Amino acid sequence: MNQPLTRRQMLRTACAATAFVGIAPRLTRLQAAEPAQYELPKLPYAFDALEPAIDAATMQLHFEKHHKAYIDNLNKALADQPDLRSLPIAELVRGLVPGKSPAALVNHGGGHLNHTMFWESLRAPRADNRPDKALSELIARSFKTFDAFREQFTKTALGRFGSGWAWLALDGRQELIIRDTVNQESPLMFAQQPLLGLDVWEHAYYLKYHNRRADYINAWWSVVNWDSVASRLDNVSSK
Ligand code: MN3
């Protein structure tokens, strides 16, 4: 149990150093680098930024209630494990095995990571929203054309029975794949790298689209932030 003490000491040292040089933002970064608790990330846009594809009321509820609940429950599940609580969320999730790891970690750790990625993967709607040339060509290499990829991904998202996600991911051979996961499982739990995820839980669309998942998916394509997908791919490739 000396981990919290160590962290407190480190923070105290950081505080002293910061007070001395008087740079407050530096302290914020030091704290963010090793959080004692998982925290709700900052949403990179306003709740209404994705209208009309995703409505503000759904965004606010999804972010402030659903995502927050995964984080609160994850922190609760890790109450006695500060060493795990200080891991970057992707590292925590990468180490989980569905069916073997504690269900609370798979559900809430996966929930936190999946939603964090989801918000980052969205932007204001664009007509004919497509990736840039390089990413389009890469996608076309695996799925023939971008439109064929879109069709297959949509089919996977529609076919996910009950709650879960549809994904574009890299498999162990660094090939692009489309797959779904149940509940809050992440491709990372299967040694695959998630690049783009679509939340098809009813809480993601029911307020506006009711039972029309197909309409939600169709609208979601207009708000995919392809730049975030490209940079995620760059990060994987450069490792
Ligand atoms: Mn959700």
PDB file of C-alpha atoms and ligand atoms in Angstrom:
ATOM      1  CA  MET A   1       0.000   0.000   0.000  1.00  0.00           C
ATOM      2  CA  ASN A   2       2.915   2.397  -0.381  1.00  0.00           C
ATOM      3  CA  GLN A   3       1.929   3.354  -3.939  1.00  0.00           C
ATOM      4  CA  PRO A   4      -0.494   6.191  -2.919  1.00  0.00           C
ATOM      5  CA  LEU A   5       2.140   7.585  -0.580  1.00  0.00           C
ATOM      6  CA  THR A   6       4.699   7.564  -3.380  1.00  0.00           C
ATOM      7  CA  ARG A   7       2.291   9.352  -5.666  1.00  0.00           C
ATOM      8  CA  ARG A   8       1.446  11.896  -2.971  1.00  0.00           C
ATOM      9  CA  GLN A   9       5.115  12.520  -2.416  1.00  0.00           C
ATOM     10  CA  MET A  10       5.683  12.960  -6.140  1.00  0.00           C
ATOM     11  CA  LEU A  11       2.794  15.388  -6.365  1.00  0.00           C
ATOM     12  CA  ARG A  12       4.042  17.285  -3.352  1.00  0.00           C
ATOM     13  CA  THR A  13       7.443  17.597  -5.003  1.00  0.00           C
ATOM     14  CA  ALA A  14       5.749  18.685  -8.231  1.00  0.00           C
ATOM     15  CA  CYS A  15       3.679  21.257  -6.317  1.00  0.00           C
ATOM     16  CA  ALA A  16       6.772  22.666  -4.635  1.00  0.00           C
ATOM     17  CA  ALA A  17       8.655  22.906  -7.934  1.00  0.00           C
ATOM     18  CA  THR A  18       5.684  24.507  -9.642  1.00  0.00           C
ATOM     19  CA  ALA A  19       5.134  27.024  -6.862  1.00  0.00           C
ATOM     20  CA  PHE A  20       8.799  27.903  -7.109  1.00  0.00           C
ATOM     21  CA  VAL A  21       8.795  28.602 -10.838  1.00  0.00           C
ATOM     22  CA  GLY A  22       5.171  29.702 -10.780  1.00  0.00           C
ATOM     23  CA  ILE A  23       3.887  27.774 -13.808  1.00  0.00           C
ATOM     24  CA  ALA A  24       0.410  26.475 -13.030  1.00  0.00           C
ATOM     25  CA  PRO A  25      -0.272  24.670 -16.369  1.00  0.00           C
ATOM     26  CA  ARG A  26       2.751  22.500 -15.754  1.00  0.00           C
ATOM     27  CA  LEU A  27       1.191  21.169 -12.558  1.00  0.00           C
ATOM     28  CA  THR A  28      -1.994  20.290 -14.439  1.00  0.00           C
ATOM     29  CA  ARG A  29       0.003  18.243 -16.913  1.00  0.00           C
ATOM     30  CA  LEU A  30       1.918  16.419 -14.209  1.00  0.00           C
ATOM     31  CA  GLN A  31      -1.314  15.496 -12.461  1.00  0.00           C
ATOM     32  CA  ALA A  32      -2.949  14.418 -15.703  1.00  0.00           C
ATOM     33  CA  ALA A  33      -0.020  12.160 -16.542  1.00  0.00           C
ATOM     34  CA  GLU A  34      -0.655   9.953 -13.534  1.00  0.00           C
ATOM     35  CA  PRO A  35      -4.232  10.259 -12.349  1.00  0.00           C
ATOM     36  CA  ALA A  36      -5.201   8.678  -9.051  1.00  0.00           C
ATOM     37  CA  GLN A  37      -8.688   8.202 -10.495  1.00  0.00           C
ATOM     38  CA  TYR A  38     -10.019   7.805 -13.995  1.00  0.00           C
ATOM     39  CA  GLU A  39     -11.805  10.992 -15.018  1.00  0.00           C
ATOM     40  CA  LEU A  40     -14.282  12.106 -17.654  1.00  0.00           C
ATOM     41  CA  PRO A  41     -12.205  13.525 -20.536  1.00  0.00           C
ATOM     42  CA  LYS A  42     -12.994  16.947 -21.951  1.00  0.00           C
ATOM     43  CA  LEU A  43     -15.423  16.750 -24.849  1.00  0.00           C
ATOM     44  CA  PRO A  44     -13.627  18.379 -27.835  1.00  0.00           C
ATOM     45  CA  TYR A  45     -16.806  20.164 -29.047  1.00  0.00           C
ATOM     46  CA  ALA A  46     -20.196  21.401 -27.801  1.00  0.00           C
ATOM     47  CA  PHE A  47     -23.083  18.983 -27.214  1.00  0.00           C
ATOM     48  CA  ASP A  48     -24.915  20.399 -30.239  1.00  0.00           C
ATOM     49  CA  ALA A  49     -21.881  20.303 -32.570  1.00  0.00           C
ATOM     50  CA  LEU A  50     -23.002  17.066 -34.230  1.00  0.00           C
ATOM     51  CA  GLU A  51     -26.590  18.162 -34.955  1.00  0.00           C
ATOM     52  CA  PRO A  52     -28.601  17.014 -36.775  1.00  0.00           C
ATOM     53  CA  ALA A  53     -26.837  13.637 -37.030  1.00  0.00           C
ATOM     54  CA  ILE A  54     -26.537  13.242 -33.245  1.00  0.00           C
ATOM     55  CA  ASP A  55     -28.747  15.541 -31.179  1.00  0.00           C
ATOM     56  CA  ALA A  56     -27.528  17.615 -28.229  1.00  0.00           C
ATOM     57  CA  ALA A  57     -29.796  15.891 -25.692  1.00  0.00           C
ATOM     58  CA  THR A  58     -28.429  12.460 -26.605  1.00  0.00           C
ATOM     59  CA  MET A  59     -24.859  13.753 -26.509  1.00  0.00           C
ATOM     60  CA  GLN A  60     -25.260  15.293 -23.064  1.00  0.00           C
ATOM     61  CA  LEU A  61     -26.965  12.247 -21.563  1.00  0.00           C
ATOM     62  CA  HIS A  62     -24.523   9.849 -23.220  1.00  0.00           C
ATOM     63  CA  PHE A  63     -21.472  11.809 -22.064  1.00  0.00           C
ATOM     64  CA  GLU A  64     -22.470  13.100 -18.620  1.00  0.00           C
ATOM     65  CA  LYS A  65     -24.474  10.085 -17.447  1.00  0.00           C
ATOM     66  CA  HIS A  66     -23.500   6.962 -19.360  1.00  0.00           C
ATOM     67  CA  HIS A  67     -19.784   7.591 -19.850  1.00  0.00           C
ATOM     68  CA  LYS A  68     -19.512   9.049 -16.337  1.00  0.00           C
ATOM     69  CA  ALA A  69     -21.129   5.912 -14.871  1.00  0.00           C
ATOM     70  CA  TYR A  70     -18.515   3.652 -16.516  1.00  0.00           C
ATOM     71  CA  ILE A  71     -15.774   5.784 -14.997  1.00  0.00           C
ATOM     72  CA  ASP A  72     -17.331   5.880 -11.527  1.00  0.00           C
ATOM     73  CA  ASN A  73     -17.848   2.119 -11.552  1.00  0.00           C
ATOM     74  CA  LEU A  74     -14.326   1.506 -12.849  1.00  0.00           C
ATOM     75  CA  ASN A  75     -12.854   3.606 -10.039  1.00  0.00           C
ATOM     76  CA  LYS A  76     -15.027   1.726  -7.570  1.00  0.00           C
ATOM     77  CA  ALA A  77     -13.861  -1.636  -8.949  1.00  0.00           C
ATOM     78  CA  LEU A  78     -10.234  -0.496  -8.586  1.00  0.00           C
ATOM     79  CA  ALA A  79     -10.665   1.102  -5.158  1.00  0.00           C
ATOM     80  CA  ASP A  80      -8.002  -1.159  -3.641  1.00  0.00           C
ATOM     81  CA  GLN A  81      -5.708  -1.227  -6.691  1.00  0.00           C
ATOM     82  CA  PRO A  82      -4.144   2.216  -7.119  1.00  0.00           C
ATOM     83  CA  ASP A  83      -1.383   0.673  -9.245  1.00  0.00           C
ATOM     84  CA  LEU A  84      -3.961  -0.338 -11.884  1.00  0.00           C
ATOM     85  CA  ARG A  85      -5.853   2.937 -11.513  1.00  0.00           C
ATOM     86  CA  SER A  86      -2.789   4.870 -12.580  1.00  0.00           C
ATOM     87  CA  LEU A  87      -2.440   2.992 -15.895  1.00  0.00           C
ATOM     88  CA  PRO A  88      -3.477   4.769 -19.104  1.00  0.00           C
ATOM     89  CA  ILE A  89      -6.939   3.353 -19.826  1.00  0.00           C
ATOM     90  CA  ALA A  90      -5.824   1.676 -23.076  1.00  0.00           C
ATOM     91  CA  GLU A  91      -3.081  -0.167 -21.190  1.00  0.00           C
ATOM     92  CA  LEU A  92      -5.540  -1.374 -18.568  1.00  0.00           C
ATOM     93  CA  VAL A  93      -7.987  -2.593 -21.224  1.00  0.00           C
ATOM     94  CA  ARG A  94      -5.243  -4.259 -23.304  1.00  0.00           C
ATOM     95  CA  GLY A  95      -4.507  -6.538 -20.337  1.00  0.00           C
ATOM     96  CA  LEU A  96      -8.103  -7.752 -19.920  1.00  0.00           C
ATOM     97  CA  VAL A  97      -9.446 -11.072 -21.163  1.00  0.00           C
ATOM     98  CA  PRO A  98     -13.256 -11.330 -21.454  1.00  0.00           C
ATOM     99  CA  GLY A  99     -14.531 -14.298 -19.474  1.00  0.00           C
ATOM    100  CA  LYS A 100     -11.340 -14.452 -17.406  1.00  0.00           C
ATOM    101  CA  SER A 101     -10.719 -10.933 -16.101  1.00  0.00           C
ATOM    102  CA  PRO A 102     -13.158  -9.453 -13.552  1.00  0.00           C
ATOM    103  CA  ALA A 103     -16.390  -8.550 -15.379  1.00  0.00           C
ATOM    104  CA  ALA A 104     -16.466  -5.099 -13.714  1.00  0.00           C
ATOM    105  CA  LEU A 105     -13.138  -4.220 -15.351  1.00  0.00           C
ATOM    106  CA  VAL A 106     -14.145  -5.565 -18.772  1.00  0.00           C
ATOM    107  CA  ASN A 107     -17.479  -3.688 -18.646  1.00  0.00           C
ATOM    108  CA  HIS A 108     -16.416  -0.392 -17.131  1.00  0.00           C
ATOM    109  CA  GLY A 109     -12.795  -0.247 -18.284  1.00  0.00           C
ATOM    110  CA  GLY A 110     -13.952  -1.098 -21.800  1.00  0.00           C
ATOM    111  CA  GLY A 111     -16.825   1.379 -21.446  1.00  0.00           C
ATOM    112  CA  HIS A 112     -14.472   4.198 -20.477  1.00  0.00           C
ATOM    113  CA  LEU A 113     -12.012   3.539 -23.299  1.00  0.00           C
ATOM    114  CA  ASN A 114     -14.646   2.897 -25.979  1.00  0.00           C
ATOM    115  CA  HIS A 115     -16.493   6.126 -25.194  1.00  0.00           C
ATOM    116  CA  THR A 116     -13.302   8.183 -24.983  1.00  0.00           C
ATOM    117  CA  MET A 117     -12.417   6.970 -28.482  1.00  0.00           C
ATOM    118  CA  PHE A 118     -15.985   7.512 -29.694  1.00  0.00           C
ATOM    119  CA  TRP A 119     -16.021  11.240 -28.802  1.00  0.00           C
ATOM    120  CA  GLU A 120     -12.609  11.729 -30.412  1.00  0.00           C
ATOM    121  CA  SER A 121     -13.858  10.069 -33.595  1.00  0.00           C
ATOM    122  CA  LEU A 122     -16.658  12.565 -34.244  1.00  0.00           C
ATOM    123  CA  ARG A 123     -16.844  16.076 -35.713  1.00  0.00           C
ATOM    124  CA  ALA A 124     -19.455  18.442 -37.197  1.00  0.00           C
ATOM    125  CA  PRO A 125     -21.400  16.876 -40.098  1.00  0.00           C
ATOM    126  CA  ARG A 126     -19.993  17.016 -43.623  1.00  0.00           C
ATOM    127  CA  ALA A 127     -21.689  16.120 -46.862  1.00  0.00           C
ATOM    128  CA  ASP A 128     -19.982  13.179 -48.578  1.00  0.00           C
ATOM    129  CA  ASN A 129     -17.730  12.694 -45.541  1.00  0.00           C
ATOM    130  CA  ARG A 130     -14.749  10.567 -46.579  1.00  0.00           C
ATOM    131  CA  PRO A 131     -11.193   9.927 -45.431  1.00  0.00           C
ATOM    132  CA  ASP A 132      -8.307  11.683 -47.181  1.00  0.00           C
ATOM    133  CA  LYS A 133      -6.692  10.049 -50.195  1.00  0.00           C
ATOM    134  CA  ALA A 134      -4.077   8.027 -48.309  1.00  0.00           C
ATOM    135  CA  LEU A 135      -6.544   6.492 -45.862  1.00  0.00           C
ATOM    136  CA  SER A 136      -9.138   5.915 -48.606  1.00  0.00           C
ATOM    137  CA  GLU A 137      -6.584   3.961 -50.607  1.00  0.00           C
ATOM    138  CA  LEU A 138      -5.585   1.927 -47.584  1.00  0.00           C
ATOM    139  CA  ILE A 139      -9.217   1.078 -46.871  1.00  0.00           C
ATOM    140  CA  ALA A 140      -9.786   0.248 -50.536  1.00  0.00           C
ATOM    141  CA  ARG A 141      -6.823  -2.136 -50.471  1.00  0.00           C
ATOM    142  CA  SER A 142      -8.608  -4.227 -47.819  1.00  0.00           C
ATOM    143  CA  PHE A 143     -12.257  -3.782 -48.812  1.00  0.00           C
ATOM    144  CA  LYS A 144     -12.062  -3.053 -52.579  1.00  0.00           C
ATOM    145  CA  THR A 145     -13.612   0.429 -52.341  1.00  0.00           C
ATOM    146  CA  PHE A 146     -14.479   2.896 -49.599  1.00  0.00           C
ATOM    147  CA  ASP A 147     -18.166   2.409 -50.386  1.00  0.00           C
ATOM    148  CA  ALA A 148     -17.813  -1.362 -50.069  1.00  0.00           C
ATOM    149  CA  PHE A 149     -16.105  -0.840 -46.708  1.00  0.00           C
ATOM    150  CA  ARG A 150     -18.918   1.458 -45.586  1.00  0.00           C
ATOM    151  CA  GLU A 151     -21.506  -1.092 -46.631  1.00  0.00           C
ATOM    152  CA  GLN A 152     -19.794  -3.951 -44.795  1.00  0.00           C
ATOM    153  CA  PHE A 153     -19.269  -1.860 -41.652  1.00  0.00           C
ATOM    154  CA  THR A 154     -22.931  -0.787 -41.689  1.00  0.00           C
ATOM    155  CA  LYS A 155     -24.017  -4.407 -42.059  1.00  0.00           C
ATOM    156  CA  THR A 156     -21.868  -5.395 -39.079  1.00  0.00           C
ATOM    157  CA  ALA A 157     -23.276  -2.545 -36.964  1.00  0.00           C
ATOM    158  CA  LEU A 158     -26.847  -3.468 -37.897  1.00  0.00           C
ATOM    159  CA  GLY A 159     -26.183  -7.133 -37.230  1.00  0.00           C
ATOM    160  CA  ARG A 160     -24.817  -6.605 -33.716  1.00  0.00           C
ATOM    161  CA  PHE A 161     -27.681  -8.178 -31.756  1.00  0.00           C
ATOM    162  CA  GLY A 162     -28.357  -6.222 -28.562  1.00  0.00           C
ATOM    163  CA  SER A 163     -25.747  -3.878 -27.128  1.00  0.00           C
ATOM    164  CA  GLY A 164     -22.255  -3.477 -28.472  1.00  0.00           C
ATOM    165  CA  TRP A 165     -19.972  -1.837 -30.988  1.00  0.00           C
ATOM    166  CA  ALA A 166     -18.885  -2.096 -34.607  1.00  0.00           C
ATOM    167  CA  TRP A 167     -15.207  -1.502 -35.305  1.00  0.00           C
ATOM    168  CA  LEU A 168     -12.585  -0.854 -37.896  1.00  0.00           C
ATOM    169  CA  ALA A 169      -9.445  -2.349 -36.376  1.00  0.00           C
ATOM    170  CA  LEU A 170      -6.006  -3.703 -37.152  1.00  0.00           C
ATOM    171  CA  ASP A 171      -5.543  -7.386 -36.474  1.00  0.00           C
ATOM    172  CA  GLY A 172      -2.348  -9.110 -35.308  1.00  0.00           C
ATOM    173  CA  ARG A 173      -1.024  -9.204 -38.888  1.00  0.00           C
ATOM    174  CA  GLN A 174      -1.623  -5.443 -39.212  1.00  0.00           C
ATOM    175  CA  GLU A 175      -4.499  -6.029 -41.632  1.00  0.00           C
ATOM    176  CA  LEU A 176      -7.601  -3.835 -41.529  1.00  0.00           C
ATOM    177  CA  ILE A 177     -10.652  -5.732 -40.327  1.00  0.00           C
ATOM    178  CA  ILE A 178     -14.286  -4.996 -39.531  1.00  0.00           C
ATOM    179  CA  ARG A 179     -15.742  -6.682 -36.491  1.00  0.00           C
ATOM    180  CA  ASP A 180     -18.267  -6.189 -33.731  1.00  0.00           C
ATOM    181  CA  THR A 181     -17.915  -6.611 -29.984  1.00  0.00           C
ATOM    182  CA  VAL A 182     -20.524  -7.382 -27.355  1.00  0.00           C
ATOM    183  CA  ASN A 183     -21.387  -4.892 -24.586  1.00  0.00           C
ATOM    184  CA  GLN A 184     -18.222  -2.884 -23.779  1.00  0.00           C
ATOM    185  CA  GLU A 185     -15.581  -5.316 -24.976  1.00  0.00           C
ATOM    186  CA  SER A 186     -12.776  -3.674 -26.962  1.00  0.00           C
ATOM    187  CA  PRO A 187     -10.749  -5.085 -29.866  1.00  0.00           C
ATOM    188  CA  LEU A 188      -7.738  -4.470 -27.600  1.00  0.00           C
ATOM    189  CA  MET A 189      -8.948  -7.374 -25.451  1.00  0.00           C
ATOM    190  CA  PHE A 190      -8.421  -9.579 -28.537  1.00  0.00           C
ATOM    191  CA  ALA A 191      -4.964  -8.210 -29.421  1.00  0.00           C
ATOM    192  CA  GLN A 192      -6.457  -5.985 -32.136  1.00  0.00           C
ATOM    193  CA  GLN A 193      -6.002  -2.237 -32.414  1.00  0.00           C
ATOM    194  CA  PRO A 194      -9.272  -0.256 -32.606  1.00  0.00           C
ATOM    195  CA  LEU A 195      -9.209   2.581 -35.162  1.00  0.00           C
ATOM    196  CA  LEU A 196     -12.876   3.568 -35.366  1.00  0.00           C
ATOM    197  CA  GLY A 197     -15.782   2.433 -33.217  1.00  0.00           C
ATOM    198  CA  LEU A 198     -19.524   2.900 -33.538  1.00  0.00           C
ATOM    199  CA  ASP A 199     -21.625   2.651 -30.387  1.00  0.00           C
ATOM    200  CA  VAL A 200     -24.817   0.765 -31.220  1.00  0.00           C
ATOM    201  CA  TRP A 201     -26.191   0.574 -27.682  1.00  0.00           C
ATOM    202  CA  GLU A 202     -29.738   1.938 -27.686  1.00  0.00           C
ATOM    203  CA  HIS A 203     -28.641   4.726 -25.309  1.00  0.00           C
ATOM    204  CA  ALA A 204     -26.564   6.112 -28.212  1.00  0.00           C
ATOM    205  CA  TYR A 205     -29.587   6.778 -30.438  1.00  0.00           C
ATOM    206  CA  TYR A 206     -32.944   5.970 -28.869  1.00  0.00           C
ATOM    207  CA  LEU A 207     -33.959   9.556 -27.911  1.00  0.00           C
ATOM    208  CA  LYS A 208     -33.853  10.715 -31.520  1.00  0.00           C
ATOM    209  CA  TYR A 209     -34.013   7.588 -33.651  1.00  0.00           C
ATOM    210  CA  HIS A 210     -36.093   5.310 -31.399  1.00  0.00           C
ATOM    211  CA  ASN A 211     -35.736   1.786 -32.807  1.00  0.00           C
ATOM    212  CA  ARG A 212     -34.319   2.956 -36.160  1.00  0.00           C
ATOM    213  CA  ARG A 213     -30.708   1.912 -35.764  1.00  0.00           C
ATOM    214  CA  ALA A 214     -30.187   2.033 -39.539  1.00  0.00           C
ATOM    215  CA  ASP A 215     -31.059   5.749 -39.639  1.00  0.00           C
ATOM    216  CA  TYR A 216     -28.661   6.463 -36.774  1.00  0.00           C
ATOM    217  CA  ILE A 217     -25.844   4.579 -38.515  1.00  0.00           C
ATOM    218  CA  ASN A 218     -26.525   6.380 -41.775  1.00  0.00           C
ATOM    219  CA  ALA A 219     -26.373   9.783 -40.028  1.00  0.00           C
ATOM    220  CA  TRP A 220     -23.253   8.767 -38.059  1.00  0.00           C
ATOM    221  CA  TRP A 221     -21.256   8.415 -41.288  1.00  0.00           C
ATOM    222  CA  SER A 222     -21.592  12.186 -41.793  1.00  0.00           C
ATOM    223  CA  VAL A 223     -19.884  12.958 -38.459  1.00  0.00           C
ATOM    224  CA  VAL A 224     -16.978  10.485 -38.518  1.00  0.00           C
ATOM    225  CA  ASN A 225     -13.733  12.349 -37.876  1.00  0.00           C
ATOM    226  CA  TRP A 226     -11.500  10.619 -40.416  1.00  0.00           C
ATOM    227  CA  ASP A 227      -8.495  12.670 -39.302  1.00  0.00           C
ATOM    228  CA  SER A 228      -8.680  11.003 -35.888  1.00  0.00           C
ATOM    229  CA  VAL A 229      -8.787   7.576 -37.552  1.00  0.00           C
ATOM    230  CA  ALA A 230      -5.746   8.454 -39.666  1.00  0.00           C
ATOM    231  CA  SER A 231      -3.777   9.688 -36.676  1.00  0.00           C
ATOM    232  CA  ARG A 232      -4.691   6.580 -34.671  1.00  0.00           C
ATOM    233  CA  LEU A 233      -3.370   4.493 -37.560  1.00  0.00           C
ATOM    234  CA  ASP A 234      -0.184   6.598 -37.692  1.00  0.00           C
ATOM    235  CA  ASN A 235       0.371   6.044 -33.960  1.00  0.00           C
ATOM    236  CA  VAL A 236       0.059   2.277 -34.358  1.00  0.00           C
ATOM    237  CA  SER A 237       2.297   2.194 -37.443  1.00  0.00           C
ATOM    238  CA  SER A 238       5.032   4.257 -35.824  1.00  0.00           C
ATOM    239  CA  LYS A 239       5.329   1.887 -32.831  1.00  0.00           C
TER     240      LYS A 239
HETATM  241 MN   MN3 B   1     -22.506   4.432 -25.179  1.00  0.00          MN
END
